[in-house]
Amino acid sequence: MERPYTGRFAPSPSGYMHLGNLLAMLLAWLDSRANGGRIIFRMEDLDPARSREEYAQALAEDLRWLGLDWDEGWPDPAYRQSRREEYYRQAFHDLARQGLVYPCWCTRAQRLAAASAPHPGQAQRDEGCRCARLTAAERRALADQGRRPAWKALPPDRTVTIIDGHYGPFSQALGREGGFILRRADGVFAYQLAVSVDDMLMGVTRVVRGRDLLSSAPRQAWLIQALGGTPPSYCHGPLITESGGKLSKRLGSLSTQVLRRTCSPQALTGILAWMAGLLPAPEPVTARELLPLFSWDKVPLDDIPLPELPGADI
Ligand code: GLU
């Protein structure tokens, strides 16, 4: 049976949204609505150290302010990753039963870097970790030291190809890339596991997000298949760059909190639509008015340099 077209917003409340996050949300909304689809709004507040309630509230307000509506999710707590640990635990045990999980005793710094969503250009390959190849006796000796390991997925020795809706076929030799974190040593489930389980269980059929996550798509498609689900189709959009680098919440790039003081929702939507190639000039427009103009063919493949913005003197 064909599954209903279902897209999603999946922001992390680790800061105020910036223009790049808004562009990703606008594209996700247009993609789903232009296809008569539904939208789920899930709050990815998995990491307690980085997530703040204030940011979660602000994310939802920003989307409402921009006129990007959703059908299911926030503020329902069932769509907060922090409340979904039981699903991640079950999936983790399912993978472990299939022999697809192994303990990793590498340092905390390596683990933390691996457990968050990757950034463009950041090496994903599991360099230097030989934990998957330890003998049973070596594992026992490490366990006896009383340290808690992180847990990694053991990907198969094959190439997984996804057909990205915007960038085309994208392949990854998963075995060569090596293991990736499913659960941190402090017990927190990692991004790759949570996002895959949620997309699967929430019936997401279409993932639209920034191209920094393109390199995660083959892993996520593989995890969903290993868990018995059907992977969504993936469609990544260009990033907005500032001085050659990706905008970042952590670097305090132009946040919606500032933009909302200087722009109307229509003005900001017009700027985003113009940057995305959907309008010839940054004229005020509503998201709904963009629907007949929306086509992925118009959206650039290259990243988009941040233009001068009216009154946004940051
Ligand atoms: N929560 C992730 C982020 O805000 C995005 C996850 C996804 O779209 O797969 O970077």
PDB file of C-alpha atoms and ligand atoms in Angstrom:
ATOM      1  CA  MET A   1       0.000   0.000   0.000  1.00  0.00           C
ATOM      2  CA  GLU A   2       1.311   3.425  -0.844  1.00  0.00           C
ATOM      3  CA  ARG A   3       2.205   5.451   2.207  1.00  0.00           C
ATOM      4  CA  PRO A   4       0.887   9.025   2.441  1.00  0.00           C
ATOM      5  CA  TYR A   5       3.464  11.665   1.440  1.00  0.00           C
ATOM      6  CA  THR A   6       4.881  12.757   4.800  1.00  0.00           C
ATOM      7  CA  GLY A   7       7.612  15.316   5.322  1.00  0.00           C
ATOM      8  CA  ARG A   8       9.005  16.632   8.566  1.00  0.00           C
ATOM      9  CA  PHE A   9      10.614  19.497  10.438  1.00  0.00           C
ATOM     10  CA  ALA A  10      13.259  18.095  12.780  1.00  0.00           C
ATOM     11  CA  PRO A  11      15.141  20.993  14.372  1.00  0.00           C
ATOM     12  CA  SER A  12      17.431  20.712  17.387  1.00  0.00           C
ATOM     13  CA  PRO A  13      16.748  23.276  20.130  1.00  0.00           C
ATOM     14  CA  SER A  14      20.427  24.032  20.638  1.00  0.00           C
ATOM     15  CA  GLY A  15      20.162  27.692  19.662  1.00  0.00           C
ATOM     16  CA  TYR A  16      17.927  30.150  17.834  1.00  0.00           C
ATOM     17  CA  MET A  17      17.320  29.290  14.202  1.00  0.00           C
ATOM     18  CA  HIS A  18      19.363  31.100  11.582  1.00  0.00           C
ATOM     19  CA  LEU A  19      18.629  31.777   7.940  1.00  0.00           C
ATOM     20  CA  GLY A  20      20.012  28.392   6.842  1.00  0.00           C
ATOM     21  CA  ASN A  21      17.679  26.520   9.215  1.00  0.00           C
ATOM     22  CA  LEU A  22      14.741  28.595   7.946  1.00  0.00           C
ATOM     23  CA  LEU A  23      15.614  27.854   4.330  1.00  0.00           C
ATOM     24  CA  ALA A  24      15.668  24.117   5.110  1.00  0.00           C
ATOM     25  CA  MET A  25      12.253  24.389   6.832  1.00  0.00           C
ATOM     26  CA  LEU A  26      10.769  26.426   3.974  1.00  0.00           C
ATOM     27  CA  LEU A  27      11.981  23.863   1.410  1.00  0.00           C
ATOM     28  CA  ALA A  28      10.639  20.976   3.528  1.00  0.00           C
ATOM     29  CA  TRP A  29       7.274  22.727   3.802  1.00  0.00           C
ATOM     30  CA  LEU A  30       7.069  23.575   0.081  1.00  0.00           C
ATOM     31  CA  ASP A  31       8.149  20.083  -0.950  1.00  0.00           C
ATOM     32  CA  SER A  32       5.498  18.406   1.160  1.00  0.00           C
ATOM     33  CA  ARG A  33       2.641  20.832   0.558  1.00  0.00           C
ATOM     34  CA  ALA A  34       3.310  20.983  -3.204  1.00  0.00           C
ATOM     35  CA  ASN A  35       2.860  17.197  -3.207  1.00  0.00           C
ATOM     36  CA  GLY A  36      -0.320  17.319  -1.123  1.00  0.00           C
ATOM     37  CA  GLY A  37       1.666  15.911   1.796  1.00  0.00           C
ATOM     38  CA  ARG A  38       1.526  16.063   5.572  1.00  0.00           C
ATOM     39  CA  ILE A  39       4.175  17.542   7.827  1.00  0.00           C
ATOM     40  CA  ILE A  40       5.335  16.254  11.177  1.00  0.00           C
ATOM     41  CA  PHE A  41       7.152  18.583  13.560  1.00  0.00           C
ATOM     42  CA  ARG A  42       9.506  16.651  15.814  1.00  0.00           C
ATOM     43  CA  MET A  43      11.736  18.320  18.385  1.00  0.00           C
ATOM     44  CA  GLU A  44      15.234  16.806  18.352  1.00  0.00           C
ATOM     45  CA  ASP A  45      16.055  17.582  21.982  1.00  0.00           C
ATOM     46  CA  LEU A  46      17.987  14.382  22.495  1.00  0.00           C
ATOM     47  CA  ASP A  47      21.151  15.798  23.975  1.00  0.00           C
ATOM     48  CA  PRO A  48      20.314  17.227  27.407  1.00  0.00           C
ATOM     49  CA  ALA A  49      23.549  19.221  27.559  1.00  0.00           C
ATOM     50  CA  ARG A  50      22.782  21.161  24.366  1.00  0.00           C
ATOM     51  CA  SER A  51      18.973  21.442  24.327  1.00  0.00           C
ATOM     52  CA  ARG A  52      17.051  24.283  25.949  1.00  0.00           C
ATOM     53  CA  GLU A  53      13.325  24.709  26.384  1.00  0.00           C
ATOM     54  CA  GLU A  54      13.603  28.392  25.502  1.00  0.00           C
ATOM     55  CA  TYR A  55      15.026  27.474  22.090  1.00  0.00           C
ATOM     56  CA  ALA A  56      12.358  24.810  21.523  1.00  0.00           C
ATOM     57  CA  GLN A  57       9.602  27.394  22.149  1.00  0.00           C
ATOM     58  CA  ALA A  58      11.363  29.906  19.886  1.00  0.00           C
ATOM     59  CA  LEU A  59      11.704  27.375  17.034  1.00  0.00           C
ATOM     60  CA  ALA A  60       7.972  26.695  17.073  1.00  0.00           C
ATOM     61  CA  GLU A  61       7.167  30.421  17.205  1.00  0.00           C
ATOM     62  CA  ASP A  62       9.483  31.117  14.276  1.00  0.00           C
ATOM     63  CA  LEU A  63       7.779  28.507  12.113  1.00  0.00           C
ATOM     64  CA  ARG A  64       4.326  29.831  12.997  1.00  0.00           C
ATOM     65  CA  TRP A  65       5.473  33.401  12.363  1.00  0.00           C
ATOM     66  CA  LEU A  66       6.685  32.396   8.890  1.00  0.00           C
ATOM     67  CA  GLY A  67       3.378  30.668   8.138  1.00  0.00           C
ATOM     68  CA  LEU A  68       4.928  27.183   7.934  1.00  0.00           C
ATOM     69  CA  ASP A  69       2.236  24.989   9.451  1.00  0.00           C
ATOM     70  CA  TRP A  70       2.339  21.338  10.411  1.00  0.00           C
ATOM     71  CA  ASP A  71      -0.209  18.576  10.938  1.00  0.00           C
ATOM     72  CA  GLU A  72       1.233  16.497  13.724  1.00  0.00           C
ATOM     73  CA  GLY A  73       3.846  16.861  16.429  1.00  0.00           C
ATOM     74  CA  TRP A  74       4.866  19.798  18.568  1.00  0.00           C
ATOM     75  CA  PRO A  75       3.815  20.563  21.288  1.00  0.00           C
ATOM     76  CA  ASP A  76       2.786  16.920  21.721  1.00  0.00           C
ATOM     77  CA  PRO A  77       5.476  15.404  23.999  1.00  0.00           C
ATOM     78  CA  ALA A  78       5.317  12.147  22.012  1.00  0.00           C
ATOM     79  CA  TYR A  79       7.250  14.006  19.300  1.00  0.00           C
ATOM     80  CA  ARG A  80      10.103  15.097  21.526  1.00  0.00           C
ATOM     81  CA  GLN A  81      13.164  12.902  21.222  1.00  0.00           C
ATOM     82  CA  SER A  82      13.855  13.360  24.940  1.00  0.00           C
ATOM     83  CA  ARG A  83      10.627  11.382  25.622  1.00  0.00           C
ATOM     84  CA  ARG A  84      11.263   8.626  23.090  1.00  0.00           C
ATOM     85  CA  GLU A  85      14.103   6.763  24.724  1.00  0.00           C
ATOM     86  CA  GLU A  86      12.096   3.543  24.926  1.00  0.00           C
ATOM     87  CA  TYR A  87      11.821   3.355  21.124  1.00  0.00           C
ATOM     88  CA  TYR A  88      15.560   3.924  20.727  1.00  0.00           C
ATOM     89  CA  ARG A  89      16.288   1.261  23.338  1.00  0.00           C
ATOM     90  CA  GLN A  90      14.128  -1.287  21.527  1.00  0.00           C
ATOM     91  CA  ALA A  91      15.756  -0.509  18.181  1.00  0.00           C
ATOM     92  CA  PHE A  92      19.197  -0.710  19.762  1.00  0.00           C
ATOM     93  CA  HIS A  93      18.425  -4.166  21.185  1.00  0.00           C
ATOM     94  CA  ASP A  94      17.035  -5.281  17.842  1.00  0.00           C
ATOM     95  CA  LEU A  95      20.301  -4.249  16.125  1.00  0.00           C
ATOM     96  CA  ALA A  96      22.353  -5.871  18.902  1.00  0.00           C
ATOM     97  CA  ARG A  97      20.415  -9.140  18.470  1.00  0.00           C
ATOM     98  CA  GLN A  98      21.387  -9.064  14.803  1.00  0.00           C
ATOM     99  CA  GLY A  99      25.065  -8.705  15.778  1.00  0.00           C
ATOM    100  CA  LEU A 100      25.223  -5.158  14.382  1.00  0.00           C
ATOM    101  CA  VAL A 101      26.432  -3.425  17.547  1.00  0.00           C
ATOM    102  CA  TYR A 102      29.793  -3.429  19.337  1.00  0.00           C
ATOM    103  CA  PRO A 103      31.281  -1.611  22.329  1.00  0.00           C
ATOM    104  CA  CYS A 104      33.828   1.149  21.721  1.00  0.00           C
ATOM    105  CA  TRP A 105      36.296   2.325  24.354  1.00  0.00           C
ATOM    106  CA  CYS A 106      37.715   5.302  22.454  1.00  0.00           C
ATOM    107  CA  THR A 107      38.031   8.640  24.217  1.00  0.00           C
ATOM    108  CA  ARG A 108      35.129  10.831  25.176  1.00  0.00           C
ATOM    109  CA  ALA A 109      36.205  13.600  22.796  1.00  0.00           C
ATOM    110  CA  GLN A 110      36.134  11.216  19.825  1.00  0.00           C
ATOM    111  CA  ARG A 111      32.744   9.882  20.876  1.00  0.00           C
ATOM    112  CA  LEU A 112      31.121  13.276  21.309  1.00  0.00           C
ATOM    113  CA  ALA A 113      32.332  14.403  17.908  1.00  0.00           C
ATOM    114  CA  ALA A 114      30.922  11.273  16.331  1.00  0.00           C
ATOM    115  CA  ALA A 115      27.563  11.401  18.106  1.00  0.00           C
ATOM    116  CA  SER A 116      26.401  14.805  16.882  1.00  0.00           C
ATOM    117  CA  ALA A 117      25.154  15.533  13.383  1.00  0.00           C
ATOM    118  CA  PRO A 118      28.173  16.041  11.126  1.00  0.00           C
ATOM    119  CA  HIS A 119      29.162  19.335   9.548  1.00  0.00           C
ATOM    120  CA  PRO A 120      30.172  19.728   5.903  1.00  0.00           C
ATOM    121  CA  GLY A 121      33.732  18.808   5.198  1.00  0.00           C
ATOM    122  CA  GLN A 122      34.010  17.047   8.537  1.00  0.00           C
ATOM    123  CA  ALA A 123      35.543  13.616   8.144  1.00  0.00           C
ATOM    124  CA  GLN A 124      33.003  10.945   8.944  1.00  0.00           C
ATOM    125  CA  ARG A 125      35.254   7.987   8.591  1.00  0.00           C
ATOM    126  CA  ASP A 126      35.804   6.204  11.860  1.00  0.00           C
ATOM    127  CA  GLU A 127      39.544   6.859  11.862  1.00  0.00           C
ATOM    128  CA  GLY A 128      41.776   5.037  14.250  1.00  0.00           C
ATOM    129  CA  CYS A 129      39.135   3.070  16.168  1.00  0.00           C
ATOM    130  CA  ARG A 130      39.974  -0.610  16.329  1.00  0.00           C
ATOM    131  CA  CYS A 131      37.319  -1.547  18.905  1.00  0.00           C
ATOM    132  CA  ALA A 132      35.336  -3.584  16.335  1.00  0.00           C
ATOM    133  CA  ARG A 133      38.337  -5.875  15.915  1.00  0.00           C
ATOM    134  CA  LEU A 134      39.105  -6.491  19.596  1.00  0.00           C
ATOM    135  CA  THR A 135      39.142 -10.099  20.730  1.00  0.00           C
ATOM    136  CA  ALA A 136      36.704 -11.276  23.368  1.00  0.00           C
ATOM    137  CA  ALA A 137      39.560 -11.364  25.880  1.00  0.00           C
ATOM    138  CA  GLU A 138      40.565  -7.764  25.068  1.00  0.00           C
ATOM    139  CA  ARG A 139      36.946  -6.648  25.467  1.00  0.00           C
ATOM    140  CA  ARG A 140      36.718  -8.353  28.830  1.00  0.00           C
ATOM    141  CA  ALA A 141      39.954  -6.728  29.978  1.00  0.00           C
ATOM    142  CA  LEU A 142      38.648  -3.273  29.019  1.00  0.00           C
ATOM    143  CA  ALA A 143      35.283  -3.920  30.644  1.00  0.00           C
ATOM    144  CA  ASP A 144      37.072  -5.017  33.818  1.00  0.00           C
ATOM    145  CA  GLN A 145      38.672  -1.571  34.069  1.00  0.00           C
ATOM    146  CA  GLY A 146      35.206  -0.339  35.025  1.00  0.00           C
ATOM    147  CA  ARG A 147      34.823   2.219  32.222  1.00  0.00           C
ATOM    148  CA  ARG A 148      31.546   2.324  30.318  1.00  0.00           C
ATOM    149  CA  PRO A 149      31.894   1.895  26.561  1.00  0.00           C
ATOM    150  CA  ALA A 150      29.974   3.743  23.892  1.00  0.00           C
ATOM    151  CA  TRP A 151      28.114   1.497  21.426  1.00  0.00           C
ATOM    152  CA  LYS A 152      28.642   1.632  17.703  1.00  0.00           C
ATOM    153  CA  ALA A 153      26.869   0.183  14.689  1.00  0.00           C
ATOM    154  CA  LEU A 154      28.838  -2.328  12.667  1.00  0.00           C
ATOM    155  CA  PRO A 155      27.887  -1.501   9.085  1.00  0.00           C
ATOM    156  CA  PRO A 156      28.001  -4.182   6.410  1.00  0.00           C
ATOM    157  CA  ASP A 157      30.797  -4.430   3.919  1.00  0.00           C
ATOM    158  CA  ARG A 158      28.768  -3.052   1.033  1.00  0.00           C
ATOM    159  CA  THR A 159      27.969   0.154  -0.775  1.00  0.00           C
ATOM    160  CA  VAL A 160      24.650   1.807  -0.041  1.00  0.00           C
ATOM    161  CA  THR A 161      23.308   4.222  -2.655  1.00  0.00           C
ATOM    162  CA  ILE A 162      20.500   6.658  -2.096  1.00  0.00           C
ATOM    163  CA  ILE A 163      18.980   8.682  -4.919  1.00  0.00           C
ATOM    164  CA  ASP A 164      18.834  12.203  -3.586  1.00  0.00           C
ATOM    165  CA  GLY A 165      15.935  14.225  -5.001  1.00  0.00           C
ATOM    166  CA  HIS A 166      18.215  17.205  -5.647  1.00  0.00           C
ATOM    167  CA  TYR A 167      21.804  15.931  -5.825  1.00  0.00           C
ATOM    168  CA  GLY A 168      21.134  12.587  -7.541  1.00  0.00           C
ATOM    169  CA  PRO A 169      22.734   9.238  -6.684  1.00  0.00           C
ATOM    170  CA  PHE A 170      24.927   9.320  -3.585  1.00  0.00           C
ATOM    171  CA  SER A 171      26.889   6.219  -2.613  1.00  0.00           C
ATOM    172  CA  GLN A 172      28.827   5.283   0.467  1.00  0.00           C
ATOM    173  CA  ALA A 173      30.906   2.174   1.107  1.00  0.00           C
ATOM    174  CA  LEU A 174      29.533   1.783   4.617  1.00  0.00           C
ATOM    175  CA  GLY A 175      31.972  -0.909   5.689  1.00  0.00           C
ATOM    176  CA  ARG A 176      34.955   1.207   4.680  1.00  0.00           C
ATOM    177  CA  GLU A 177      33.602   4.252   6.558  1.00  0.00           C
ATOM    178  CA  GLY A 178      33.610   2.152   9.709  1.00  0.00           C
ATOM    179  CA  GLY A 179      31.396   2.059  12.793  1.00  0.00           C
ATOM    180  CA  PHE A 180      29.314   4.986  13.991  1.00  0.00           C
ATOM    181  CA  ILE A 181      27.896   5.816  17.383  1.00  0.00           C
ATOM    182  CA  LEU A 182      24.440   4.570  18.311  1.00  0.00           C
ATOM    183  CA  ARG A 183      24.670   5.185  22.027  1.00  0.00           C
ATOM    184  CA  ARG A 184      27.121   7.301  23.959  1.00  0.00           C
ATOM    185  CA  ALA A 185      28.954   6.054  27.023  1.00  0.00           C
ATOM    186  CA  ASP A 186      26.746   8.318  29.176  1.00  0.00           C
ATOM    187  CA  GLY A 187      23.701   6.384  27.900  1.00  0.00           C
ATOM    188  CA  VAL A 188      22.353   9.070  25.549  1.00  0.00           C
ATOM    189  CA  PHE A 189      21.257   7.610  22.220  1.00  0.00           C
ATOM    190  CA  ALA A 190      22.986   9.232  19.262  1.00  0.00           C
ATOM    191  CA  TYR A 191      21.616  11.290  16.404  1.00  0.00           C
ATOM    192  CA  GLN A 192      21.913   8.588  13.691  1.00  0.00           C
ATOM    193  CA  LEU A 193      19.884   6.061  15.659  1.00  0.00           C
ATOM    194  CA  ALA A 194      17.227   8.464  16.929  1.00  0.00           C
ATOM    195  CA  VAL A 195      16.602  10.147  13.597  1.00  0.00           C
ATOM    196  CA  SER A 196      16.334   6.802  11.775  1.00  0.00           C
ATOM    197  CA  VAL A 197      13.983   5.267  14.354  1.00  0.00           C
ATOM    198  CA  ASP A 198      11.789   8.364  14.392  1.00  0.00           C
ATOM    199  CA  ASP A 199      11.576   8.717  10.616  1.00  0.00           C
ATOM    200  CA  MET A 200      10.645   5.042  10.435  1.00  0.00           C
ATOM    201  CA  LEU A 201       8.080   4.968  13.261  1.00  0.00           C
ATOM    202  CA  MET A 202       6.510   8.304  12.328  1.00  0.00           C
ATOM    203  CA  GLY A 203       5.896   7.145   8.758  1.00  0.00           C
ATOM    204  CA  VAL A 204       8.104   9.831   7.208  1.00  0.00           C
ATOM    205  CA  THR A 205       8.354   9.225   3.460  1.00  0.00           C
ATOM    206  CA  ARG A 206      10.333  12.319   2.511  1.00  0.00           C
ATOM    207  CA  VAL A 207      13.287  13.922   4.301  1.00  0.00           C
ATOM    208  CA  VAL A 208      14.169  17.454   3.172  1.00  0.00           C
ATOM    209  CA  ARG A 209      17.061  19.124   5.012  1.00  0.00           C
ATOM    210  CA  GLY A 210      20.413  20.851   4.443  1.00  0.00           C
ATOM    211  CA  ARG A 211      23.070  19.121   2.383  1.00  0.00           C
ATOM    212  CA  ASP A 212      25.404  18.860   5.395  1.00  0.00           C
ATOM    213  CA  LEU A 213      23.368  15.760   6.259  1.00  0.00           C
ATOM    214  CA  LEU A 214      23.559  14.154   2.802  1.00  0.00           C
ATOM    215  CA  SER A 215      26.511  12.074   3.972  1.00  0.00           C
ATOM    216  CA  SER A 216      24.347  10.647   6.787  1.00  0.00           C
ATOM    217  CA  ALA A 217      21.558   9.471   4.481  1.00  0.00           C
ATOM    218  CA  PRO A 218      23.082   6.086   3.457  1.00  0.00           C
ATOM    219  CA  ARG A 219      23.664   5.181   7.123  1.00  0.00           C
ATOM    220  CA  GLN A 220      20.126   6.158   8.031  1.00  0.00           C
ATOM    221  CA  ALA A 221      18.639   4.251   5.078  1.00  0.00           C
ATOM    222  CA  TRP A 222      20.678   1.195   6.095  1.00  0.00           C
ATOM    223  CA  LEU A 223      19.612   1.434   9.772  1.00  0.00           C
ATOM    224  CA  ILE A 224      15.943   1.725   8.807  1.00  0.00           C
ATOM    225  CA  GLN A 225      16.250  -1.307   6.543  1.00  0.00           C
ATOM    226  CA  ALA A 226      18.032  -3.287   9.256  1.00  0.00           C
ATOM    227  CA  LEU A 227      15.132  -2.432  11.590  1.00  0.00           C
ATOM    228  CA  GLY A 228      12.632  -3.768   9.058  1.00  0.00           C
ATOM    229  CA  GLY A 229      11.357  -0.392   7.852  1.00  0.00           C
ATOM    230  CA  THR A 230      11.161   1.374   4.494  1.00  0.00           C
ATOM    231  CA  PRO A 231      13.581   4.298   4.178  1.00  0.00           C
ATOM    232  CA  PRO A 232      12.121   7.645   3.128  1.00  0.00           C
ATOM    233  CA  SER A 233      13.283   9.371  -0.035  1.00  0.00           C
ATOM    234  CA  TYR A 234      15.897  12.009   0.731  1.00  0.00           C
ATOM    235  CA  CYS A 235      16.165  15.454  -0.813  1.00  0.00           C
ATOM    236  CA  HIS A 236      18.875  17.787   0.417  1.00  0.00           C
ATOM    237  CA  GLY A 237      19.035  21.514  -0.194  1.00  0.00           C
ATOM    238  CA  PRO A 238      21.987  23.926  -0.480  1.00  0.00           C
ATOM    239  CA  LEU A 239      23.404  25.600   2.609  1.00  0.00           C
ATOM    240  CA  ILE A 240      23.745  29.316   3.180  1.00  0.00           C
ATOM    241  CA  THR A 241      27.332  30.305   3.744  1.00  0.00           C
ATOM    242  CA  GLU A 242      28.928  33.276   5.419  1.00  0.00           C
ATOM    243  CA  SER A 243      32.573  34.115   4.707  1.00  0.00           C
ATOM    244  CA  GLY A 244      32.868  30.745   2.988  1.00  0.00           C
ATOM    245  CA  GLY A 245      31.614  28.723   5.992  1.00  0.00           C
ATOM    246  CA  LYS A 246      28.266  27.226   6.930  1.00  0.00           C
ATOM    247  CA  LEU A 247      26.023  29.359   9.158  1.00  0.00           C
ATOM    248  CA  SER A 248      26.017  27.978  12.636  1.00  0.00           C
ATOM    249  CA  LYS A 249      23.807  28.428  15.677  1.00  0.00           C
ATOM    250  CA  ARG A 250      26.845  27.901  17.812  1.00  0.00           C
ATOM    251  CA  LEU A 251      28.714  30.712  16.070  1.00  0.00           C
ATOM    252  CA  GLY A 252      25.762  33.013  16.699  1.00  0.00           C
ATOM    253  CA  SER A 253      25.021  33.586  12.993  1.00  0.00           C
ATOM    254  CA  LEU A 254      22.168  35.936  12.176  1.00  0.00           C
ATOM    255  CA  SER A 255      19.342  34.450  14.216  1.00  0.00           C
ATOM    256  CA  THR A 256      15.619  34.619  13.611  1.00  0.00           C
ATOM    257  CA  GLN A 257      15.307  36.523  16.867  1.00  0.00           C
ATOM    258  CA  VAL A 258      17.154  39.382  15.173  1.00  0.00           C
ATOM    259  CA  LEU A 259      15.571  38.929  11.752  1.00  0.00           C
ATOM    260  CA  ARG A 260      12.083  39.026  13.278  1.00  0.00           C
ATOM    261  CA  ARG A 261      12.776  42.521  14.613  1.00  0.00           C
ATOM    262  CA  THR A 262      13.910  43.841  11.233  1.00  0.00           C
ATOM    263  CA  CYS A 263      11.728  41.956   8.700  1.00  0.00           C
ATOM    264  CA  SER A 264       8.081  41.038   8.241  1.00  0.00           C
ATOM    265  CA  PRO A 265       7.381  37.311   7.674  1.00  0.00           C
ATOM    266  CA  GLN A 266       6.571  38.077   4.032  1.00  0.00           C
ATOM    267  CA  ALA A 267       9.802  40.042   3.545  1.00  0.00           C
ATOM    268  CA  LEU A 268      11.866  37.237   5.041  1.00  0.00           C
ATOM    269  CA  THR A 269      10.042  34.572   3.018  1.00  0.00           C
ATOM    270  CA  GLY A 270      10.728  36.652  -0.108  1.00  0.00           C
ATOM    271  CA  ILE A 271      14.442  36.841   0.717  1.00  0.00           C
ATOM    272  CA  LEU A 272      14.618  33.074   1.306  1.00  0.00           C
ATOM    273  CA  ALA A 273      12.654  32.339  -1.887  1.00  0.00           C
ATOM    274  CA  TRP A 274      14.924  34.630  -3.909  1.00  0.00           C
ATOM    275  CA  MET A 275      18.024  32.974  -2.452  1.00  0.00           C
ATOM    276  CA  ALA A 276      16.518  29.590  -3.335  1.00  0.00           C
ATOM    277  CA  GLY A 277      15.941  30.642  -6.964  1.00  0.00           C
ATOM    278  CA  LEU A 278      12.154  30.678  -6.640  1.00  0.00           C
ATOM    279  CA  LEU A 279      11.747  34.451  -7.135  1.00  0.00           C
ATOM    280  CA  PRO A 280      13.726  36.769  -9.462  1.00  0.00           C
ATOM    281  CA  ALA A 281      13.952  39.429  -6.730  1.00  0.00           C
ATOM    282  CA  PRO A 282      13.478  39.474  -2.927  1.00  0.00           C
ATOM    283  CA  GLU A 283       9.851  40.651  -3.034  1.00  0.00           C
ATOM    284  CA  PRO A 284       7.531  40.059  -0.056  1.00  0.00           C
ATOM    285  CA  VAL A 285       5.536  36.850  -0.461  1.00  0.00           C
ATOM    286  CA  THR A 286       3.796  34.264   1.711  1.00  0.00           C
ATOM    287  CA  ALA A 287       4.876  30.623   1.804  1.00  0.00           C
ATOM    288  CA  ARG A 288       1.506  29.635   0.356  1.00  0.00           C
ATOM    289  CA  GLU A 289       1.942  32.012  -2.601  1.00  0.00           C
ATOM    290  CA  LEU A 290       5.215  30.261  -3.397  1.00  0.00           C
ATOM    291  CA  LEU A 291       3.570  26.869  -3.848  1.00  0.00           C
ATOM    292  CA  PRO A 292       2.789  27.247  -7.588  1.00  0.00           C
ATOM    293  CA  LEU A 293       6.328  28.584  -8.174  1.00  0.00           C
ATOM    294  CA  PHE A 294       8.109  25.791  -6.344  1.00  0.00           C
ATOM    295  CA  SER A 295      10.299  23.355  -8.240  1.00  0.00           C
ATOM    296  CA  TRP A 296      13.559  21.716  -7.166  1.00  0.00           C
ATOM    297  CA  ASP A 297      14.925  22.466 -10.672  1.00  0.00           C
ATOM    298  CA  LYS A 298      15.079  26.161  -9.737  1.00  0.00           C
ATOM    299  CA  VAL A 299      16.935  25.591  -6.466  1.00  0.00           C
ATOM    300  CA  PRO A 300      20.733  25.921  -6.815  1.00  0.00           C
ATOM    301  CA  LEU A 301      23.000  22.976  -6.191  1.00  0.00           C
ATOM    302  CA  ASP A 302      25.843  25.167  -4.966  1.00  0.00           C
ATOM    303  CA  ASP A 303      25.762  26.714  -1.542  1.00  0.00           C
ATOM    304  CA  ILE A 304      24.317  30.212  -1.355  1.00  0.00           C
ATOM    305  CA  PRO A 305      26.445  33.097  -0.036  1.00  0.00           C
ATOM    306  CA  LEU A 306      24.657  35.231   2.534  1.00  0.00           C
ATOM    307  CA  PRO A 307      23.433  38.440   0.809  1.00  0.00           C
ATOM    308  CA  GLU A 308      23.266  41.906   2.380  1.00  0.00           C
ATOM    309  CA  LEU A 309      20.033  41.936   4.352  1.00  0.00           C
ATOM    310  CA  PRO A 310      17.865  44.994   4.955  1.00  0.00           C
ATOM    311  CA  GLY A 311      18.513  46.438   8.387  1.00  0.00           C
ATOM    312  CA  ALA A 312      20.264  43.318   9.584  1.00  0.00           C
ATOM    313  CA  ASP A 313      23.421  44.998  10.695  1.00  0.00           C
ATOM    314  CA  ILE A 314      25.134  42.168  12.561  1.00  0.00           C
TER     315      ILE A 314
HETATM  316  N1  GLU B   1      18.110  17.826  14.194  1.00  0.00           N
HETATM  317  C1  GLU B   1      19.069  17.959  13.148  1.00  0.00           C
HETATM  318  C2  GLU B   1      19.580  19.376  13.105  1.00  0.00           C
HETATM  319  O1  GLU B   1      18.904  20.293  13.541  1.00  0.00           O
HETATM  320  C3  GLU B   1      18.496  17.651  11.785  1.00  0.00           C
HETATM  321  C4  GLU B   1      18.138  16.245  11.659  1.00  0.00           C
HETATM  322  C5  GLU B   1      17.631  15.829  10.308  1.00  0.00           C
HETATM  323  O2  GLU B   1      17.001  16.633   9.607  1.00  0.00           O
HETATM  324  O3  GLU B   1      17.830  14.681   9.965  1.00  0.00           O
HETATM  325  O4  GLU B   1      20.686  19.583  12.632  1.00  0.00           O
END
